[in-house]
Structure formats: structure tokens, C-alpha cells
Coordinates of C-alpha atoms and ligand atoms in Angstrom, one line a residue:
X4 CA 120.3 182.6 115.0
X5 CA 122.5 182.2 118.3
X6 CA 119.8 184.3 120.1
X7 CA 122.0 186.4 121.3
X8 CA 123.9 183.7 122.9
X9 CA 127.9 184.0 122.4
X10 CA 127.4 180.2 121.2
X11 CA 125.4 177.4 120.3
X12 CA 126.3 175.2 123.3
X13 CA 125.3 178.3 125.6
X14 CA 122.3 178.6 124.2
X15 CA 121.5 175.2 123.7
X16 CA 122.2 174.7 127.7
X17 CA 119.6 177.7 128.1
X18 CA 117.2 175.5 126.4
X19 CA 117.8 172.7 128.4
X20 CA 114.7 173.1 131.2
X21 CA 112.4 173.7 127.6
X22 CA 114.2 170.6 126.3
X23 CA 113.0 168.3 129.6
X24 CA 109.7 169.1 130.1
X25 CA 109.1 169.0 126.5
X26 CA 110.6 165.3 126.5
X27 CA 108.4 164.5 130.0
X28 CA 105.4 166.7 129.5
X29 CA 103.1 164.5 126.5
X30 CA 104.0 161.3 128.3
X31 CA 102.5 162.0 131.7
X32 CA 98.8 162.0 131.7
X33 CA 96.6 162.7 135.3
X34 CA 100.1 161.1 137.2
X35 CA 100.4 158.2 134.4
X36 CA 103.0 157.3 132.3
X37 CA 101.9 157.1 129.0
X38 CA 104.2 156.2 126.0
X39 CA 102.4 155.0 123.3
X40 CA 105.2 154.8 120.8
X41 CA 106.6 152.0 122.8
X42 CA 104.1 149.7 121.3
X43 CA 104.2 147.6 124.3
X44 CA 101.5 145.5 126.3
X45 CA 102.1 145.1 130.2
X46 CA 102.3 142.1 129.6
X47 CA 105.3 142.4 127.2
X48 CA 107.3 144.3 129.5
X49 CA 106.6 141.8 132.4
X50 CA 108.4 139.4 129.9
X51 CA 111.6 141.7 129.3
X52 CA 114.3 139.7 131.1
X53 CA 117.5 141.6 129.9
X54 CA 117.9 145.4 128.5
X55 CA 121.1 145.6 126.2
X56 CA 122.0 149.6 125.9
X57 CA 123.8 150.7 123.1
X58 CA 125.0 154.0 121.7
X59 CA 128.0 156.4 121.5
X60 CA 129.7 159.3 123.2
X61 CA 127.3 161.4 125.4
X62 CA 124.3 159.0 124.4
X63 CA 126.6 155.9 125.5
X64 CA 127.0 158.1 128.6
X65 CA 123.2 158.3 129.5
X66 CA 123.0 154.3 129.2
X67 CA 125.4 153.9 131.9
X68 CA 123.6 156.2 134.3
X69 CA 120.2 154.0 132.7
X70 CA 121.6 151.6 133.5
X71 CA 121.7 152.1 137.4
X72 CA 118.0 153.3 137.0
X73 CA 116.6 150.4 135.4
X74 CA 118.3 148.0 137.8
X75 CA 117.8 150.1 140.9
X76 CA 114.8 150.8 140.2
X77 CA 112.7 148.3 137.8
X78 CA 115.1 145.7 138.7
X79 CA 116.2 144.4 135.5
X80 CA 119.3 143.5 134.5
X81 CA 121.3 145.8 132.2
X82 CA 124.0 145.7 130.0
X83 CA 125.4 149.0 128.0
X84 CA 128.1 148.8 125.2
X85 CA 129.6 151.2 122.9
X86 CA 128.4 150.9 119.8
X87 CA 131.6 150.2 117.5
X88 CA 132.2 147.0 120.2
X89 CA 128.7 145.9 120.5
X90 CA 128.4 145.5 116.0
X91 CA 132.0 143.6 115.8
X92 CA 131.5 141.4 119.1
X93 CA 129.0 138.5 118.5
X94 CA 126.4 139.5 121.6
X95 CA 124.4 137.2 122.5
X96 CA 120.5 138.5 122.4
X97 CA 118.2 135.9 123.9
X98 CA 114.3 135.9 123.5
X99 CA 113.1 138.7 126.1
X100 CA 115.8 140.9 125.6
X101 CA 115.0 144.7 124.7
X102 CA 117.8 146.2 122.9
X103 CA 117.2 150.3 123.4
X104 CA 119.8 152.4 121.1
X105 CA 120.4 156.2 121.9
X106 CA 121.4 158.9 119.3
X107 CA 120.7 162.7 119.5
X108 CA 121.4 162.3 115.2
X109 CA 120.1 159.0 114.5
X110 CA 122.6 159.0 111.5
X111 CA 125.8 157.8 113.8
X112 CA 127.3 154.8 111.7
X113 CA 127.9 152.4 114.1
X114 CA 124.5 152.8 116.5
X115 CA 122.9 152.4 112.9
X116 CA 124.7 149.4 112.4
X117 CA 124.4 148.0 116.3
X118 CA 120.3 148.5 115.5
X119 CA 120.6 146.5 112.3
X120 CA 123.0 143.6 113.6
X121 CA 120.5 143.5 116.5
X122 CA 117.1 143.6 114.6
X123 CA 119.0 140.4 112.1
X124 CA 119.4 138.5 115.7
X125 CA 115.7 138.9 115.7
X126 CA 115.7 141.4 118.8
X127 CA 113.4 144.2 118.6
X128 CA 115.1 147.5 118.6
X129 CA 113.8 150.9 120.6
X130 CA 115.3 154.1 119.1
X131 CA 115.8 157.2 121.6
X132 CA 116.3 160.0 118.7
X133 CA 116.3 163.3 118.7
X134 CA 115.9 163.7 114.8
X135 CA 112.9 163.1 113.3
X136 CA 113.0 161.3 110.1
X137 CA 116.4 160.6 110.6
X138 CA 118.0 156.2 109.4
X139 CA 117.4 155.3 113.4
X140 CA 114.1 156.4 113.7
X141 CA 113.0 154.8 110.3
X142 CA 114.7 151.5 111.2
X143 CA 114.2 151.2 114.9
X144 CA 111.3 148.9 115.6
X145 CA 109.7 151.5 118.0
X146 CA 111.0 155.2 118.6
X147 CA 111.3 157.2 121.7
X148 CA 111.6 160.8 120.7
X149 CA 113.5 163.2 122.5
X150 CA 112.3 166.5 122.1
X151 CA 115.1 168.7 122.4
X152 CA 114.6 170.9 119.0
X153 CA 118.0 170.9 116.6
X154 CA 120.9 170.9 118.5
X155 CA 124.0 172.5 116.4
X156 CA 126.7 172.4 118.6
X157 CA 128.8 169.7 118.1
X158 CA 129.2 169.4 122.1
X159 CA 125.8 168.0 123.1
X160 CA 124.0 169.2 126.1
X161 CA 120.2 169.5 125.7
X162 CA 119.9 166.4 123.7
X163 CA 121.7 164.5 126.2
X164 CA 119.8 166.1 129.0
X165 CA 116.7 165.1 127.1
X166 CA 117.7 161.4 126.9
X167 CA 118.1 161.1 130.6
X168 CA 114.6 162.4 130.6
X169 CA 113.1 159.5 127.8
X170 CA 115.2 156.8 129.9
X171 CA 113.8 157.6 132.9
X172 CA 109.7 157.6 132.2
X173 CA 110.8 154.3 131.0
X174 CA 112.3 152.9 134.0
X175 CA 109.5 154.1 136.1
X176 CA 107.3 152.7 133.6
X177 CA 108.9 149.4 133.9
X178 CA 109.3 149.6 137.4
X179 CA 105.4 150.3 137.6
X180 CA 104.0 147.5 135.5
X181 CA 106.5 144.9 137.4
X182 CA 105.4 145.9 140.8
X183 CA 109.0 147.2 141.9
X184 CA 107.3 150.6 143.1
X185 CA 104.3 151.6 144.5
X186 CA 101.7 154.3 142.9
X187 CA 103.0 156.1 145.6
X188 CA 106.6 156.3 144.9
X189 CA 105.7 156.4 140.9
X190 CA 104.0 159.7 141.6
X191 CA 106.5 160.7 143.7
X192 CA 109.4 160.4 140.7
X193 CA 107.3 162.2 138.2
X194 CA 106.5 165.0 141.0
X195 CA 110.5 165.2 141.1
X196 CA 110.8 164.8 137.2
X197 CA 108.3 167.7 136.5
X198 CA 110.6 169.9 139.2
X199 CA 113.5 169.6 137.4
X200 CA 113.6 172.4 135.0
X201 CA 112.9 174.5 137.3
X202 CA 116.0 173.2 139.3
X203 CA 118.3 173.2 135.7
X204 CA 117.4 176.8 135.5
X205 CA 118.4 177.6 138.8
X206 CA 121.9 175.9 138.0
X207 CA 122.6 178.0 134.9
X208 CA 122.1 180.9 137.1
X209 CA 125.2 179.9 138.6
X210 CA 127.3 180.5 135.5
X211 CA 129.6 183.2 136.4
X212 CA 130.8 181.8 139.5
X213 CA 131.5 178.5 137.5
X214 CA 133.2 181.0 134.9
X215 CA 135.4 183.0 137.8
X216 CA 136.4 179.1 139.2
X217 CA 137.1 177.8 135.1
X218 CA 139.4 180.7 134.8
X219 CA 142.0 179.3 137.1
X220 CA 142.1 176.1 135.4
X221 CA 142.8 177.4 131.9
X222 CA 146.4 176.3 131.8
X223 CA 145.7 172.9 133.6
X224 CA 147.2 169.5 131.1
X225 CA 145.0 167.4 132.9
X226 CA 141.9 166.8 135.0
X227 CA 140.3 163.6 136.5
X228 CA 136.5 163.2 137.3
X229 CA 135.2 160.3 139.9
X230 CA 132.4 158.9 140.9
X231 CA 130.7 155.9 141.8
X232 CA 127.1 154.5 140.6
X233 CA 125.6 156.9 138.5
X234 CA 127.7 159.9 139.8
X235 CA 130.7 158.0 137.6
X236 CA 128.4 158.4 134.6
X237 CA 127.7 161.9 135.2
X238 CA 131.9 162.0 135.7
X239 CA 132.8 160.6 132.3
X240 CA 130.0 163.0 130.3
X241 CA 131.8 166.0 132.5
X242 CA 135.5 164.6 131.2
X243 CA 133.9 164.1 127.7
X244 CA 132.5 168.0 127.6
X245 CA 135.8 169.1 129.0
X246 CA 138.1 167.8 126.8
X247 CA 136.2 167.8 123.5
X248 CA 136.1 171.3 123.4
X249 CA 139.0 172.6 125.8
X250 CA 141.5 170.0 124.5
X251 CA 142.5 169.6 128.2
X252 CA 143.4 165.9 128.9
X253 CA 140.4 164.3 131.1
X254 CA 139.6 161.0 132.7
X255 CA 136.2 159.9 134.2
X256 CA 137.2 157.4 136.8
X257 CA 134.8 155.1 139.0
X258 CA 136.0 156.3 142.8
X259 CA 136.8 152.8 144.1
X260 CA 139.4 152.5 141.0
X261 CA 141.8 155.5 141.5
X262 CA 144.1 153.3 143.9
X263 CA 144.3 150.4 141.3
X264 CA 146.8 152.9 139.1
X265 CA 145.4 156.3 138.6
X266 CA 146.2 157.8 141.8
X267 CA 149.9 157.5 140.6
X268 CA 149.3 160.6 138.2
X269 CA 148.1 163.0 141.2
X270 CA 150.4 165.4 141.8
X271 CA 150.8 168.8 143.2
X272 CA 147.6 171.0 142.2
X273 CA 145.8 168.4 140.3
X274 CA 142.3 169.2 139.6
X275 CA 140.2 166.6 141.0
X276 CA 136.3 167.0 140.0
X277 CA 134.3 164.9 142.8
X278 CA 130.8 164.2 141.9
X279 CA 128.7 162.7 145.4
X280 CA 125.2 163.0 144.7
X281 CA 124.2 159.2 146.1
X282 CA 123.9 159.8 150.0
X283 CA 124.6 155.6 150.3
X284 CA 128.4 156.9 148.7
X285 CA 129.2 159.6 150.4
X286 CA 131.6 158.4 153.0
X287 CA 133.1 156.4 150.3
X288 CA 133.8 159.5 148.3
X289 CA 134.8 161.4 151.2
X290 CA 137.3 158.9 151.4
X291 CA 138.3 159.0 148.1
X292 CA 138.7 162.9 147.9
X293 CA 141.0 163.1 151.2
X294 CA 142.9 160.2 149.5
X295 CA 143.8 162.3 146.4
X296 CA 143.6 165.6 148.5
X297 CA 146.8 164.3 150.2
X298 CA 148.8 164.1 147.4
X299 CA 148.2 167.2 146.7
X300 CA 145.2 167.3 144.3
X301 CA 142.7 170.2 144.6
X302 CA 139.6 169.2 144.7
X303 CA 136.4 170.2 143.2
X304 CA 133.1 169.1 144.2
X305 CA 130.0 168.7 143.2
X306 CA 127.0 167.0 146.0
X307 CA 123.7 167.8 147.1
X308 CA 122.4 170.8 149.3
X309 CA 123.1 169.3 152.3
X310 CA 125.8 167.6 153.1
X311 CA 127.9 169.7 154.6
X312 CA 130.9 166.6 155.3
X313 CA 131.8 167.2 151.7
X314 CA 133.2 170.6 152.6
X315 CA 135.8 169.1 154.4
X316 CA 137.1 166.9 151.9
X317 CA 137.1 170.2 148.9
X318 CA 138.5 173.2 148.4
X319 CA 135.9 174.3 146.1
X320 CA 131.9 173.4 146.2
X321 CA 128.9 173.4 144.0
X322 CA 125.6 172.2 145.5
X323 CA 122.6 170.9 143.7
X324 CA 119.4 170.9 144.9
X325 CA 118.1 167.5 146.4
X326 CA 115.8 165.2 143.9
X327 CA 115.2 161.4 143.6
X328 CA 118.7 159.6 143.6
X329 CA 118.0 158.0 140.1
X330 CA 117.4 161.7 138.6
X331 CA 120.5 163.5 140.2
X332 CA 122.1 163.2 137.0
X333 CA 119.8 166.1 135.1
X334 CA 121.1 168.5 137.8
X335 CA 124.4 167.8 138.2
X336 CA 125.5 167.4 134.6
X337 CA 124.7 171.5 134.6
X338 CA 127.5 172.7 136.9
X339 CA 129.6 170.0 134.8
X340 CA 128.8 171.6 131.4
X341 CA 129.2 174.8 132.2
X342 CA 132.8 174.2 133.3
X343 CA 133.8 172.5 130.4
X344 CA 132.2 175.7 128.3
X345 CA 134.0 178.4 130.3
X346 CA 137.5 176.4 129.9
X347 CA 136.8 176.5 126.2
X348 CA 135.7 179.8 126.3
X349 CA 138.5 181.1 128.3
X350 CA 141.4 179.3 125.9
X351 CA 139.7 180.9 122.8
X352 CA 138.5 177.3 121.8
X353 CA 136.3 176.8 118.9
X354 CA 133.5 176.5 121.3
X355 CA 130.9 175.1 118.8
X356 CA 133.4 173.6 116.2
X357 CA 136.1 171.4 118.1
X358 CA 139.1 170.6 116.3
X359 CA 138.6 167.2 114.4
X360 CA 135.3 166.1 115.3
X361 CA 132.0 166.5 113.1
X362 CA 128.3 166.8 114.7
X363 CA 127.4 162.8 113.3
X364 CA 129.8 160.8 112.9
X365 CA 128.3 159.1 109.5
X366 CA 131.4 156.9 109.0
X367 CA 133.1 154.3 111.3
Ligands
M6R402 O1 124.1 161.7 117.3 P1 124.5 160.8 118.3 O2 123.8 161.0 119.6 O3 124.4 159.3 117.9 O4 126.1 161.0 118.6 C1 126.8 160.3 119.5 C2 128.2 160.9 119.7 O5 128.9 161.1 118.5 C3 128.0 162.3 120.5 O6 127.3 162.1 121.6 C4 129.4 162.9 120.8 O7 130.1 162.1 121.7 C5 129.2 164.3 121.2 N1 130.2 165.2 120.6 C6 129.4 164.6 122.7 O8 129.2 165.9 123.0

């Protein structure tokens, strides 16, 4: 049932391109974006004056790069909570606000519950779920489904990978109907969205050089991962793969905060994985990678075909193929993933069974 895959995460990266054009393919129609499970009128996303993300883990993750999109791009604001805070923290929901909630299982206890204490503040609830059938996607007033087939590995990949995918049609969609883009630039982002499983395949290609760089890092105790703007959502979902399945300790930090305390755990041969996929930040993160790279960090890096500067500031680069800025995440979570598997791999890790954790988490 593995496929001949040496894992369920492996082959559920493999299925990754099917996963995103799956998600992208029903909803674009002759260069439109069509969802019709939104249940939406122009008109009532015109009115949406606030989006409130909420979700867990890896789908928490893809609400904080959202969350750049939809501002960036549909200029809206955004807010994105964890699930377990959002239920327990009296949050205000105004009239106009859409609350979205993300889960590859649609069982997960506390998104459930985030969707119910919601919908009982009398906001209307969007599910993004991957399961069919499953409590979210009953109770959510509207469902988004991902399409990423079941995903067994506890350690998700496609599913997230297919979230990014439902979040962004709706940005552009919202961007669109509130006249933040042109027809132009709309085709333009689906043009780029329809090339990117093309460009994830060409990623996993890259596998065994990614395995040959993990190998050195097996006995590592910690990592950090920075970023800023959405590259410091793609570097916590990178710290989350890593350590759920290595067990190596990892931190996803935003760039501009390493010299408000963390730079003080650098030392000697610390691994250091850069993401700098936003041309705007890359001097930034140039800066921020000599900064650690003097006391003594090594640093990995992972920016766009390119820019060459960033070769400078790492010892060790992996390049991604250029896309729109708001979809750099899909291709540059790959590299990331595949890291975090080979670590595991190389320790002997029970790749597709971590240590303590369960596939839905169906209690608080
Ligand atoms: O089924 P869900 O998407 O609601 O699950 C949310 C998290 O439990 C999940 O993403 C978890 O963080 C994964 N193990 C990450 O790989």
C-alpha cells in the first residue's frame, strides 16, 4: 500500500504535484475562479471586513503564510490563532467578519470547537478539510475541500501543500471581486498556480542531494529556521517537520527577532536554515545570515534561482524556481520536507509513527 515507497510521508510527498492541481484544477474555469461551495455573492465578499484564521499545527501554519496573501494581496485584514487559544479567549467577531478554519482531519478537537464557539457568536464558518464527511465539514457553514486523497502519515505534507493551494484561489478570488488586481495580474497568479506541480516535481527530484546534506546533521541537538513575511511561515512548518519526526530540537524564528534573545544560543556549527524567497527581504536576510554566520552558525539556505548574493551569506544552497511572491511557499516547503524526512530517516526514526503523537488529535 506504500507503493513501493519506503514510507508514507515519502510517498505522500510524491503525490504532492497530483494533490495541487487536483485542489486548483475544478475551481478554474476558461481563467476564472470558480468556487461554488463558498456560497458567496460578490457582493458578500465586498462586505468581508476582517478574516479570523484558525487551525492547528501544519494547518495553523498555512494561515500565517494566508495570512500575508490575503492582506498583500486582497487587502484585508487578517488575524490567525491557534486553535486551543482562539476557543478559551473571548474573540471578538464583529458582523463582516469571515472566520475560515483549516484541518487536513476535520476531527481535531479544538478547531471543532473554535468552529462551534464561532458559529454561537453568530459568524459564519468556512471549513478547509481534507476529509470528506468528516465533524468540520458537517458543521462548517461552507466547505472548501482540499483534495489531497487520505493522507496516513502522521507528518503532513500533501494535505498541507493542498491547503496553501485552497487559500490561495481564495485570496485571488477576493482580491478580484474588490478590485485589488487586475484581470491581468489574476490570470497571471493562476498561470503561476497551474505551473506549480510541475515545479514541486522538479524539487523532489532533488532528494538525494538533500539526503547526502541531512546526513551530516544527524547528530545535531538543535536547529533554528528564519524568515520574514511568509518565508517565516514556511520556517516554522520546516521546524515543525523536523522535529516531529527527528526529535531534533527546532525553532522557527521571524529574522528581525534573532537579536532580541535567540542569537545567544548560536554557537559553533549551529545549523541555521535561511529561507529568502521575498526579493523585498533579501538584504534583510542577508543581513541576518552573516549575523549568525559570525558566531559561528552554518548556514543553510533556501532562495530563488537567482539571486546569487545569498551564496555569500551560506555555506550550503538550495534554489527554487521563481513564481509569484504570494505562492513561493508551495515550492519551498519541498526542500524543507524532505530534510526533515532524511534526518528521520537517517536516525532510524519512526518515520510515519512519531513517538507520542496520533494522526487527529480528537481530544484537547
Ligand atoms: O487534521 P488537522 O489538520 O486538523 O491536524 C492539525 C495538526 O494536528 C497537524 O497539522 C499536525 O501538526 C501534524 N502532525 C503536522 O505534521
Amino acid at each position: 500500500e506504500k507503493g513501493g515507497y519506503e514510507h508514507f510521508m515519502l510517498k505522500e510527498m510524491y503525490e504532492q504535484p497530483k494533490a495541487v492541481s487536483d485542489t486548483f484544477s475544478p475551481r478554474i474555469k476558461n481563467g476564472e475562479i470558480v468556487i461554488e461551495e463558498l456560497n458567496m455573492s460578490e457582493e458578500d465578499i465586498k462586505k468581508i471586513r476582517k478574516i479570523t484564521i484558525v487551525a492547528c499545527g501544519s494547518a495553523y501554519h498555512t494561515g500565517v503564510t494566508a495570512k500575508y496573501v490575503f492582506e498583500g494581496m486582497a487587502r484585508i485584514p487578517v488575524e490567525v490563532d491557534v486553535a486551543s487559544e482562539f476557543r478559551y479567549r473571548n474573540p471578538i467577531l464583529e458582523e463582516d467578519t469571515l472566520v475560515i478554519v483549516i484541518s487536513q482531519s476535520g476531527e481535531t478537537a479544538d478547531t471543532l470547537a473554535a468552529l462551534r464557539e464561532a458559529q454561537k457568536r453568530g459568524a459564519k464558518v468556512l471549513g478547509i478539510v481534507n476529509v470528506v464527511g468528516s465533524s468540520i465539514a458537517r458543521e462548517a457553514d461552507s466547505v472548501m475541500h482540499t483534495w489531497a486523497g487520505p493522507e496516513i502519515a502522521v507528518a503532513t505534507t500533501k494535505a498541507y501543500s493542498a491547503q496553501l493551494i485552497a487559500l490561495y484561489l481564495l485570496a485571488t478570488k477576493f482580491a478580484g471581486v474588490r478590485g485589488q488586481i487586475t484581470g491581468d495580474e489574476q490570470k497571471e497568479i493562476l498561470d503561476d498556480i497551474q505551473r506549480l506541480p510541475v515545479q514541486i516535481e522538479r524539487l523532489l527530484e532533488n532528494k538525494k542531494n538533500i539526503q547526502k546534506f541531512a546526513n551530516r546533521y544527524l547528530a545535531a541537538d538543535q536547529v533554528f529556521f528564519i524568515g520574514r513575511g511568509i518565508d517565516y511561515g514556511i520556517s516554522m512548518e520546516g521546524s515543525l517537520k523536523l522535529k516531529e519526526i527527528s526529535y531534533i530540537h527546532s525553532e522557527a524564528y521571524a529574522a528581525g527577532e534573532l537579536k532580541h534573545g535567540t542569537i545567544s544560543l548560536i554557537e559553533e556549527g549551529t545549523l541555521v536554515v535561511s529561507v529568502s524567497t521575498q526579493k523585498d527581504l533579501y538584504k534583510k536576510m542577508i543581513s541576518n545570515m552573516e549575523e549568525v554566520r559570525t558566531r559561528g552558525a552554518f548556514v543553510m539556505a533556501v532562495s530563488v534561482e537567482g539571486n546569487l548574493e545569498v551564496e555569500k551569506a551560506a555555506d550550503y544552497v538550495l534554489y527554487i524556481p521563481k513564481t509569484n511572491k504570494y505562492l513561493m511557499n508551495s515550492l519551498a516547503i519541498i526542500p524543507l520536507q524532505l530534510f526533515g524526512y532524511y534526518i528521520a530517516v537517517g536516525k532510524g526514526a519512526d518515520v510515519d509513527k512519531p513517538r507520542n503523537l496520533a494522526k487527529s488529535v480528537t481530544v484537547e
